[in-house]
Coordinates of C-alpha atoms and ligand atoms in Angstrom, one line a residue:
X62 CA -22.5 11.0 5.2
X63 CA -18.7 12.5 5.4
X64 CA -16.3 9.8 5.7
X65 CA -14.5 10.4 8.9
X66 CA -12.2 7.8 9.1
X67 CA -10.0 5.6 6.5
X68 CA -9.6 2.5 8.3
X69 CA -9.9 -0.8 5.7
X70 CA -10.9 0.0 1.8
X71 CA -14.0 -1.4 2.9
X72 CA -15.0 2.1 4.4
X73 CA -14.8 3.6 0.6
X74 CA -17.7 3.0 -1.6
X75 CA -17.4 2.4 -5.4
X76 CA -17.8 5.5 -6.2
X77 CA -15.9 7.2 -3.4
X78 CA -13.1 5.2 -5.1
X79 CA -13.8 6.2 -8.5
X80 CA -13.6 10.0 -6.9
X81 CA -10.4 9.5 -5.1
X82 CA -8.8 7.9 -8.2
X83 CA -10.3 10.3 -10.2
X84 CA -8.9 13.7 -8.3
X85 CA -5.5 11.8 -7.7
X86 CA -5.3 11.9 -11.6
X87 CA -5.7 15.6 -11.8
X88 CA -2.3 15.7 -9.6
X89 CA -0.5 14.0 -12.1
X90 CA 1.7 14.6 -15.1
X91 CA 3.0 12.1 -17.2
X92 CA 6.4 12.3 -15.3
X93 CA 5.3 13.5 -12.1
X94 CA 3.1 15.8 -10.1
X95 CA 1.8 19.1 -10.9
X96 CA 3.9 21.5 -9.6
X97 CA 1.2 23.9 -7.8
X98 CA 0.6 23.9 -4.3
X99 CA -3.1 23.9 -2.9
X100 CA -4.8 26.0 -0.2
X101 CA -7.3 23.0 0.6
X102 CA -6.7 22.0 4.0
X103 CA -5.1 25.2 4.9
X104 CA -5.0 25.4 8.7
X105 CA -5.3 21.9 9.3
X106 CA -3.2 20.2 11.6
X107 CA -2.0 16.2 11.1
X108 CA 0.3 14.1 13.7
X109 CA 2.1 11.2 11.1
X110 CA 2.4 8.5 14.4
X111 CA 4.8 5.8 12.9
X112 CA 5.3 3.2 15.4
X113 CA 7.1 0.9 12.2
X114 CA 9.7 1.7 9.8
X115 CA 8.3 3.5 6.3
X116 CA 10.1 5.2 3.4
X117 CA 7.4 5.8 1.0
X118 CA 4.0 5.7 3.4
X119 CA 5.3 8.6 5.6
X120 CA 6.8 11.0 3.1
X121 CA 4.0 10.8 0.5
X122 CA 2.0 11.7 3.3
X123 CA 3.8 14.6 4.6
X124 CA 4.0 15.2 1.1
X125 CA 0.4 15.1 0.2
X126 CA -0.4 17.3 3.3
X127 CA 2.5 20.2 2.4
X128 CA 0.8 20.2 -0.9
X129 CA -2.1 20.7 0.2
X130 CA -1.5 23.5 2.4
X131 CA -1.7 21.7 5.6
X132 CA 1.1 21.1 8.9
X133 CA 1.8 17.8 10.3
X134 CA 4.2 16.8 13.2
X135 CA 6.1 13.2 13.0
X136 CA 5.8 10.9 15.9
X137 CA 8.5 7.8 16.2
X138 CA 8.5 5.1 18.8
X139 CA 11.6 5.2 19.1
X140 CA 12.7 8.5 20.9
X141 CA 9.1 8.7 22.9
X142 CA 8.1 7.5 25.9
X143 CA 6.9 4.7 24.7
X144 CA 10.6 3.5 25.5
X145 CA 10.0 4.9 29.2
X146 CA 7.1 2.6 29.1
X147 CA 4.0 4.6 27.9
X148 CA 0.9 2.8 26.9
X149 CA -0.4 3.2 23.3
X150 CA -3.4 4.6 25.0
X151 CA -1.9 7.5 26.8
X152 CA 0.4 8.3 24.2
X153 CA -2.5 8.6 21.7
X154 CA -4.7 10.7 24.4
X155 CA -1.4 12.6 25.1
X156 CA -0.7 13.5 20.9
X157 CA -4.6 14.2 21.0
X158 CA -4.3 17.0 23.7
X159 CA -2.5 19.1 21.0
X160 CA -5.2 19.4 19.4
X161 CA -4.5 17.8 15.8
X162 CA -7.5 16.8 13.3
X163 CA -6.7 13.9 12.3
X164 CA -4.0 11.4 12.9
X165 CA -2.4 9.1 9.8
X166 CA -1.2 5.8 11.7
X167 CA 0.9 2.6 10.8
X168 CA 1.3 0.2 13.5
X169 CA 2.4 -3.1 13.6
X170 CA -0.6 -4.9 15.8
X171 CA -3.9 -5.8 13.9
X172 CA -7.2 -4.2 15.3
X173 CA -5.0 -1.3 16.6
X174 CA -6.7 1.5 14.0
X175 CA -10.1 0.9 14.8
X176 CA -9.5 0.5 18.6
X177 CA -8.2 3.9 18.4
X178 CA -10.9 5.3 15.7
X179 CA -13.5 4.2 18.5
X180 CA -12.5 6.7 21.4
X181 CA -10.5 9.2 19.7
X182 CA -11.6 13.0 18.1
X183 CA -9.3 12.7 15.7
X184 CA -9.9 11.3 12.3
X185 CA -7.5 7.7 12.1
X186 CA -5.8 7.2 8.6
X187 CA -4.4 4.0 8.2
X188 CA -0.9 3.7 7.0
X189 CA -0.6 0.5 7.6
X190 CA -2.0 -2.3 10.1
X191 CA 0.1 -5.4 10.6
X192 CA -0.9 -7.9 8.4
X193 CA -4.2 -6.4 7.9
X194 CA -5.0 -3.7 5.6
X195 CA -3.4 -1.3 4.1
X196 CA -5.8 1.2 2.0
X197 CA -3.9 3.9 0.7
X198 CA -1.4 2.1 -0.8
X199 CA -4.7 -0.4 -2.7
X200 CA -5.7 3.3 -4.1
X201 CA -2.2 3.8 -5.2
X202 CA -2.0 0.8 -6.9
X203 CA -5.5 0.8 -8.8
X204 CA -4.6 4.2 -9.5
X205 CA -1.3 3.4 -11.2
X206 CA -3.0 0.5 -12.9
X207 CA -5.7 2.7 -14.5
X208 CA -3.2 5.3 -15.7
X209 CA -1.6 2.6 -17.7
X210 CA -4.5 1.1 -19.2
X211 CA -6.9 3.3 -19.0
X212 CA -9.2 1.0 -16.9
X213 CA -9.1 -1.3 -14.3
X214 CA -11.6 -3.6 -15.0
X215 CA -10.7 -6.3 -17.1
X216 CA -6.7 -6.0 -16.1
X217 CA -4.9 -9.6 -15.4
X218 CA -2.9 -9.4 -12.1
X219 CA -1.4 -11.6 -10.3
X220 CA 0.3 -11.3 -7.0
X221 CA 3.3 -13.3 -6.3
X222 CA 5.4 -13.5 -3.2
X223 CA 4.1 -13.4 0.6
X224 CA 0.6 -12.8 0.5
X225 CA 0.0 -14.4 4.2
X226 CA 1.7 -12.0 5.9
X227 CA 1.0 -9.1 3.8
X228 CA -1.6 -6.3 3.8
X229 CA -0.8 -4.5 1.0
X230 CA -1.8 -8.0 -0.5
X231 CA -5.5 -8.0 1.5
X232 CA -6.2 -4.2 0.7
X233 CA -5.1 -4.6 -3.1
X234 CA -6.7 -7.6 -3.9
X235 CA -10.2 -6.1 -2.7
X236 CA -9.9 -2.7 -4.3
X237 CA -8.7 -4.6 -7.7
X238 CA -11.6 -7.1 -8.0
X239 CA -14.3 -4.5 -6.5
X240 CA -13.3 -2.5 -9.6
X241 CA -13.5 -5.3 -11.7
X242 CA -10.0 -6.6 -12.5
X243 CA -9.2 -10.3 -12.8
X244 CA -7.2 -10.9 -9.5
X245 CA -4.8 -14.0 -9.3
X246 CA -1.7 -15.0 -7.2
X247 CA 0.9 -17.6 -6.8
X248 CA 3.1 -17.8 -3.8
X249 CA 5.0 -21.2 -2.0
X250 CA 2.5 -23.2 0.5
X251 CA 4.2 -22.0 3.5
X252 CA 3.1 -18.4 2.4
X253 CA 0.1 -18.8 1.0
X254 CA -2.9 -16.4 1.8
X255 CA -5.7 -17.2 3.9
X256 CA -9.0 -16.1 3.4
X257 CA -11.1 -14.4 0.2
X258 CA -7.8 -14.1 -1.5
X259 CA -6.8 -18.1 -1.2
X260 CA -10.2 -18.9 -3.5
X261 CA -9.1 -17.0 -6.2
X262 CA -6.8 -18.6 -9.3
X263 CA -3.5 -20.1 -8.5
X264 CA -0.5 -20.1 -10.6
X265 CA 2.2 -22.9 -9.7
X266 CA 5.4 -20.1 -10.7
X267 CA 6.4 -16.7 -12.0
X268 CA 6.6 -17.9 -15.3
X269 CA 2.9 -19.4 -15.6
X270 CA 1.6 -16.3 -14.0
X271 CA 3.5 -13.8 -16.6
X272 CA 2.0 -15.9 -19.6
X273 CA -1.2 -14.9 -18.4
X274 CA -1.1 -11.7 -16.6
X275 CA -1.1 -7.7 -18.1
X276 CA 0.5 -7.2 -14.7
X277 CA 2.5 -9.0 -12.2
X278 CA 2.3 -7.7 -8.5
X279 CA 5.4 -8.9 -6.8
X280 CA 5.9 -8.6 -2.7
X281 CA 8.7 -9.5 -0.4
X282 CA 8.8 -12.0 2.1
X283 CA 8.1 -10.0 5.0
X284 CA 10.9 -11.7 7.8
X285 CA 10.0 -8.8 10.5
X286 CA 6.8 -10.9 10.8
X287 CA 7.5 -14.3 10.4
X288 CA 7.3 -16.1 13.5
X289 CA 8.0 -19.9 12.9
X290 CA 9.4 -21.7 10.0
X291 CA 7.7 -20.2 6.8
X292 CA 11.0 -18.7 5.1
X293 CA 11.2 -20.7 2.4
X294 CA 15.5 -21.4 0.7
X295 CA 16.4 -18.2 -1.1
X296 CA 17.7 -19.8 -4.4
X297 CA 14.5 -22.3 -4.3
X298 CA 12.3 -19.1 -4.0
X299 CA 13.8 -16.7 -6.8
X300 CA 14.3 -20.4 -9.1
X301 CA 10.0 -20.2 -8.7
X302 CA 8.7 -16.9 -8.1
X303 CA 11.2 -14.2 -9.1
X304 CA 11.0 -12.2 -11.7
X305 CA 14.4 -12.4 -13.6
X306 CA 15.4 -10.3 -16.3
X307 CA 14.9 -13.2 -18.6
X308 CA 11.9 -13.9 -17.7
X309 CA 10.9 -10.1 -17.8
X310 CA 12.6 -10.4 -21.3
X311 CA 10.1 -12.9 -22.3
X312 CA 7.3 -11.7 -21.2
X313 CA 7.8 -7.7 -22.0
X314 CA 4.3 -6.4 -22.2
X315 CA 3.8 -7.8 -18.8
X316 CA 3.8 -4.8 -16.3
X317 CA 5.8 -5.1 -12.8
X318 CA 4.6 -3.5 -9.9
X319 CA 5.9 -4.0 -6.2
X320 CA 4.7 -2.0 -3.4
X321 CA 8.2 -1.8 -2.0
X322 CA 10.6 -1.8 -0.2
X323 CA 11.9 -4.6 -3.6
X324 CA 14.6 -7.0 -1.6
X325 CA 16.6 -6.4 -4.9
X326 CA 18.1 -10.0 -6.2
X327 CA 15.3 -12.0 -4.4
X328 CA 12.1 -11.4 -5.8
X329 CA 13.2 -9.4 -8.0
X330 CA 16.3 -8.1 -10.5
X331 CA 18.1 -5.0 -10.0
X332 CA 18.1 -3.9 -13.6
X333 CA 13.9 -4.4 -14.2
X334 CA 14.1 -1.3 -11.4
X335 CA 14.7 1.1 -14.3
X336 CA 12.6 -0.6 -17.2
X337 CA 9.6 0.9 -19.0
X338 CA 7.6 -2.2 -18.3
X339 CA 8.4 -1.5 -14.1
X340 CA 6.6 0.9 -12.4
X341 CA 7.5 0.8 -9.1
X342 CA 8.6 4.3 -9.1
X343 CA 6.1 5.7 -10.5
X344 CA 3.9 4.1 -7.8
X345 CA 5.4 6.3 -5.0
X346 CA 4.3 9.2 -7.6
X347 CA 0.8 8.0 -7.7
X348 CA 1.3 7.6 -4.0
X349 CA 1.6 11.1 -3.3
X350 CA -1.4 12.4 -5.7
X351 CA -3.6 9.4 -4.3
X352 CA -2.9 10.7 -0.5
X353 CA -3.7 13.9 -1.5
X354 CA -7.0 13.2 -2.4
X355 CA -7.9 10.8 0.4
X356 CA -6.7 13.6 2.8
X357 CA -9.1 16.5 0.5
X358 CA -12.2 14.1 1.1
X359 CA -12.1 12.7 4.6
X360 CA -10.2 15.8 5.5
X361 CA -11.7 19.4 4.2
Ligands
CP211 N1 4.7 0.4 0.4 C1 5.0 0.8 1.7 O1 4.1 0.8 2.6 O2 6.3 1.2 1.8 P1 6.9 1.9 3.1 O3 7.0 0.8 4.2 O4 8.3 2.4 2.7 O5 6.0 3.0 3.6

């Protein structure tokens, strides 16, 4: 059966995965994308409905669906009706009346995607679900992952930084071990994750993680959601988790990845930004092919 909507990675099958990572990788040079534009999803119409600040979500989407011969509109909070007091409801129902096919959607509030998915025509793309799921950006990352070592399975990551509030943490972490990679993380108590992630191996620091990781995952601590006391003391943090350009130095087949946005000088050094063994930019590039081919298969 089509897929209709992208809501949690759990809606992909294994081999829908494989296909999406697969395609993404016929979008990409070894620099960057390929240069031709598509005709695939000429004539279809997409609303990008933001409700939370993005940099590399939104554009690689309205990237992804210019490419791909497509239109899309951008919807902001901020500027709508919501600030005349709209309700998430009517605003969706309202964005649905002009006829779009499918709506790509980041919103802060957990369980807001598939409320939506339930009444609306419209396909729902999650771009982002409070602390919940993120998919696309899990595709992007086993994508990038695979491009540098050929495979997935078998690959040593660890994720290091806020995994309890983060998504991109939750969606990674499944798509990684469903395709086989060894899956770790390390994080203070006060940010620890909950749930399937918490049972798998723990490393005490950045440094014990890089001596046994191919890859080391970092993530910022997310203060936009952080509601009571779990901000751990900056210098006690990067002393522990960050990865310093010493320690990078030490450790240099280890592969950085960070899903941005990188709070530069906290969990991470400014100068590891432009290093072969980063590839946080070349993420976003994988984030543009991998959009493109989520959009060809729930979309065409
Ligand atoms: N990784 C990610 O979701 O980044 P943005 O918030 O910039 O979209």
């Amino acid at each position: 059966m089509p897929l209709r909507h992208l809501l949690t990675t759990d809606d992909l099958s294994l081999d829908e995965i494989d296909l999406i990572l697969k395609r993404a990788a016929e979008f990409l040079t070894p620099t960057g994308l390929v240069h031709k534009s598509l005709d695939t999803l000429a004539g279809k119409r997409f609303v990008l409905a933001f409700y939370e600040a993005s940099t590399r979500t939104r554009l690689s989407f309205e990237s992804a669906i210019e490419r791909m011969g497509a239109s899309c509109v951008l919807f902001t909070e901020a500027g709508s009706s919501v600030e005349k007091g709209e309700s998430l409801d009517e605003t969706i129902r309202t964005i649905e009346a002009m006829g779009f096919d499918a709506m790509i959607l980041r919103h802060a509030i957990n369980g807001t995607h598939s409320h939506i998915a339930g009444w609306t025509s419209m396909s729902v793309i999650n771009a982002g679900e409070g602390t919940m799921a993120h998919p696309t950006q899990a595709l992007l990352d086993a994508s990038t992952i695979r491009e540098r070592f050929d495979r997935v399975e078998g690959v040593k990551v660890v994720i290091i930084g806020d995994l309890l509030h983060s998504r991109v943490a939750r969606s990674t972490a499944s798509v990684l071990s469903r395709l086989g990679a060894d899956v770790g993380w390390c994080a203070p108590e006060s940010l620890a994750p909950v749930g399937e992630i918490s049972r798998l191996r723990r490393f005490d620091d950045a440094r014990h993680a890089m001596q046994w990781a191919d890859v080391v995952f970092l993530l910022r601590i997310q203060r936009e959601r952080i509601v009571s006391d779990h901000v751990p003391d900056i210098d006690e943090y990067r002393r522990q988790y960050a990865v310093t350009s010493s320690l990078a130095a030490d450790h240099s087949s280890v592969v950085i990845m960070h899903p941005g946005p990188v709070n530069i000088g906290v969990e991470l050094d400014e100068a590891l930004l432009n290093v072969p063994q980063c590839l946080v930019h070349r993420q976003v590039t994988h984030g543009v092919a991998v959009r493109m081919a989520v959009l060809e298969l729930i979309c065409r």
